[in-house]
Amino acid sequence: MVLLLERFSPDYVYSCPSSIQQGSEEYMQENDPVWRFVQKNLQKDVDSLVEFVELRRLPWSYKEYGSKPKLADFKKGLMRVLGTDCKEEKRWQGHKYKGVFVGFKVIHQQTEAPDCDGEI
């Protein structure tokens, strides 16, 4: 149907219904282990920052990924979900930090490191 409309009505532009779009986004978020990690462990706070090293120490299972991810992939996933870059160096309140996400803080402090391969 869409193909016919596009062919015979050049002004027609297909857009996915909002209910389907919303359902798809919810499904993708629920099945994204990094998104679940962020929902469980972080919250927005414009006056805070969190170091990647600190996030690595939070409880997180590679089993949610289906395979053992590299730390670089975990970092990329965090940047995607948080919608911000990981700053390599940041001066904040008189201290110098490395590998930070600005505007977020940790909800839960924990002891275990996630089971990931690689170095950042």
CSV table of N, CA and C in Angstrom, one decimal, residues 38-86:
chain,number,residue,atom,x,y,z
A,38,VAL,N,21.7,1.9,33.4
A,38,VAL,CA,21.5,3.3,33.7
A,38,VAL,C,20.3,3.6,34.6
A,39,GLN,N,19.2,2.9,34.2
A,39,GLN,CA,17.9,3.2,35.0
A,39,GLN,C,18.1,2.7,36.4
A,40,LYS,N,18.9,1.7,36.7
A,40,LYS,CA,19.0,1.1,38.0
A,40,LYS,C,20.1,1.9,38.8
A,41,ASN,N,21.1,2.5,38.2
A,41,ASN,CA,22.2,3.0,38.9
A,41,ASN,C,22.5,4.5,38.8
A,42,LEU,N,21.9,5.2,37.8
A,42,LEU,CA,22.2,6.6,37.6
A,42,LEU,C,21.0,7.4,37.6
A,43,GLN,N,21.2,8.7,38.0
A,43,GLN,CA,20.1,9.7,37.8
A,43,GLN,C,20.7,11.0,37.4
A,44,LYS,N,19.9,11.8,36.7
A,44,LYS,CA,20.4,13.1,36.2
A,44,LYS,C,20.6,14.1,37.4
A,45,ASP,N,21.6,14.8,37.4
A,45,ASP,CA,21.9,15.8,38.4
A,45,ASP,C,22.9,16.8,37.8
A,46,VAL,N,22.5,18.0,37.4
A,46,VAL,CA,23.3,18.9,36.7
A,46,VAL,C,24.5,19.4,37.5
A,47,ASP,N,24.5,19.2,38.8
A,47,ASP,CA,25.6,19.6,39.6
A,47,ASP,C,26.6,18.5,40.0
A,48,SER,N,26.5,17.4,39.2
A,48,SER,CA,27.3,16.2,39.5
A,48,SER,C,28.0,15.7,38.3
A,49,LEU,N,29.0,14.8,38.5
A,49,LEU,CA,29.6,14.0,37.5
A,49,LEU,C,29.9,12.7,38.0
A,50,VAL,N,30.1,11.7,37.1
A,50,VAL,CA,30.4,10.4,37.5
A,50,VAL,C,31.5,9.9,36.6
A,51,GLU,N,32.5,9.3,37.2
A,51,GLU,CA,33.7,8.7,36.5
A,51,GLU,C,33.3,7.4,35.9
A,52,PHE,N,33.9,7.1,34.7
A,52,PHE,CA,33.7,5.8,34.1
A,52,PHE,C,34.2,4.7,35.0
A,53,VAL,N,35.3,4.9,35.7
A,53,VAL,CA,35.9,3.9,36.6
A,53,VAL,C,34.9,3.6,37.7
A,54,GLU,N,34.2,4.6,38.2
A,54,GLU,CA,33.2,4.3,39.2
A,54,GLU,C,32.1,3.5,38.7
A,55,LEU,N,31.7,3.7,37.5
A,55,LEU,CA,30.6,3.0,36.9
A,55,LEU,C,31.0,1.5,36.6
A,56,ARG,N,32.3,1.3,36.3
A,56,ARG,CA,32.8,-0.1,36.1
A,56,ARG,C,32.7,-0.9,37.4
A,57,ARG,N,32.8,-0.2,38.5
A,57,ARG,CA,32.7,-0.9,39.8
A,57,ARG,C,31.3,-1.3,40.3
A,58,LEU,N,30.3,-0.8,39.6
A,58,LEU,CA,28.9,-1.1,40.0
A,58,LEU,C,28.6,-2.5,39.5
A,59,PRO,N,27.6,-3.1,40.2
A,59,PRO,CA,27.2,-4.5,39.8
A,59,PRO,C,26.6,-4.5,38.5
A,60,TRP,N,27.1,-5.3,37.6
A,60,TRP,CA,26.5,-5.4,36.3
A,60,TRP,C,27.0,-6.8,35.7
A,61,SER,N,26.1,-7.4,35.0
A,61,SER,CA,26.4,-8.8,34.6
A,61,SER,C,26.5,-8.8,33.0
A,62,TYR,N,27.5,-9.4,32.5
A,62,TYR,CA,27.7,-9.5,31.1
A,62,TYR,C,26.7,-10.4,30.5
A,63,LYS,N,26.1,-11.3,31.4
A,63,LYS,CA,25.1,-12.2,30.9
A,63,LYS,C,23.9,-11.5,30.2
A,64,GLU,N,23.6,-10.3,30.7
A,64,GLU,CA,22.5,-9.5,30.1
A,64,GLU,C,22.8,-9.2,28.6
A,65,TYR,N,24.1,-9.1,28.3
A,65,TYR,CA,24.5,-8.8,26.9
A,65,TYR,C,24.4,-10.0,26.0
A,66,GLY,N,24.5,-11.2,26.6
A,66,GLY,CA,24.5,-12.4,25.8
A,66,GLY,C,25.9,-12.9,25.5
A,67,SER,N,26.8,-12.0,25.7
A,67,SER,CA,28.3,-12.3,25.5
A,67,SER,C,29.1,-11.3,26.4
A,68,LYS,N,30.3,-11.6,26.5
A,68,LYS,CA,31.2,-10.8,27.4
A,68,LYS,C,31.6,-9.5,26.6
A,69,PRO,N,31.1,-8.3,26.9
A,69,PRO,CA,31.4,-7.1,26.2
A,69,PRO,C,32.8,-6.6,26.5
A,70,LYS,N,33.4,-5.8,25.7
A,70,LYS,CA,34.6,-5.1,26.0
A,70,LYS,C,34.2,-3.8,26.7
A,71,LEU,N,35.1,-3.3,27.5
A,71,LEU,CA,34.8,-2.1,28.2
A,71,LEU,C,34.6,-0.9,27.2
A,72,ALA,N,35.2,-0.9,26.1
A,72,ALA,CA,35.0,0.1,25.1
A,72,ALA,C,33.5,0.1,24.6
A,73,ASP,N,33.0,-1.1,24.4
A,73,ASP,CA,31.6,-1.3,24.0
A,73,ASP,C,30.6,-0.8,25.1
A,74,PHE,N,31.0,-1.1,26.3
A,74,PHE,CA,30.2,-0.7,27.5
A,74,PHE,C,30.2,0.9,27.5
A,75,LYS,N,31.3,1.4,27.3
A,75,LYS,CA,31.4,2.9,27.3
A,75,LYS,C,30.6,3.5,26.2
A,76,LYS,N,30.7,3.0,25.0
A,76,LYS,CA,29.9,3.5,23.9
A,76,LYS,C,28.4,3.4,24.2
A,77,GLY,N,28.0,2.2,24.8
A,77,GLY,CA,26.6,2.1,25.2
A,77,GLY,C,26.1,3.1,26.2
A,78,LEU,N,27.0,3.4,27.1
A,78,LEU,CA,26.7,4.5,28.1
A,78,LEU,C,26.5,5.8,27.4
A,79,MET,N,27.4,6.1,26.5
A,79,MET,CA,27.3,7.4,25.8
A,79,MET,C,26.0,7.5,25.0
A,80,ARG,N,25.6,6.4,24.4
A,80,ARG,CA,24.4,6.3,23.6
A,80,ARG,C,23.2,6.5,24.5
A,81,VAL,N,23.1,5.8,25.6
A,81,VAL,CA,22.0,5.9,26.5
A,81,VAL,C,21.9,7.2,27.2
A,82,LEU,N,23.0,7.7,27.7
A,82,LEU,CA,23.0,9.0,28.4
A,82,LEU,C,22.9,10.2,27.5
A,83,GLY,N,23.2,10.0,26.2
A,83,GLY,CA,23.1,11.1,25.3
A,83,GLY,C,24.2,12.1,25.5
A,84,THR,N,25.3,11.7,26.0
A,84,THR,CA,26.5,12.6,26.2
A,84,THR,C,27.8,11.9,26.0
A,85,ASP,N,28.8,12.7,25.7
A,85,ASP,CA,30.1,12.1,25.5
A,85,ASP,C,30.8,11.9,26.9
A,86,CYS,N,31.7,11.0,26.9
A,86,CYS,CA,32.6,10.7,28.1
A,86,CYS,C,33.8,11.7,27.9
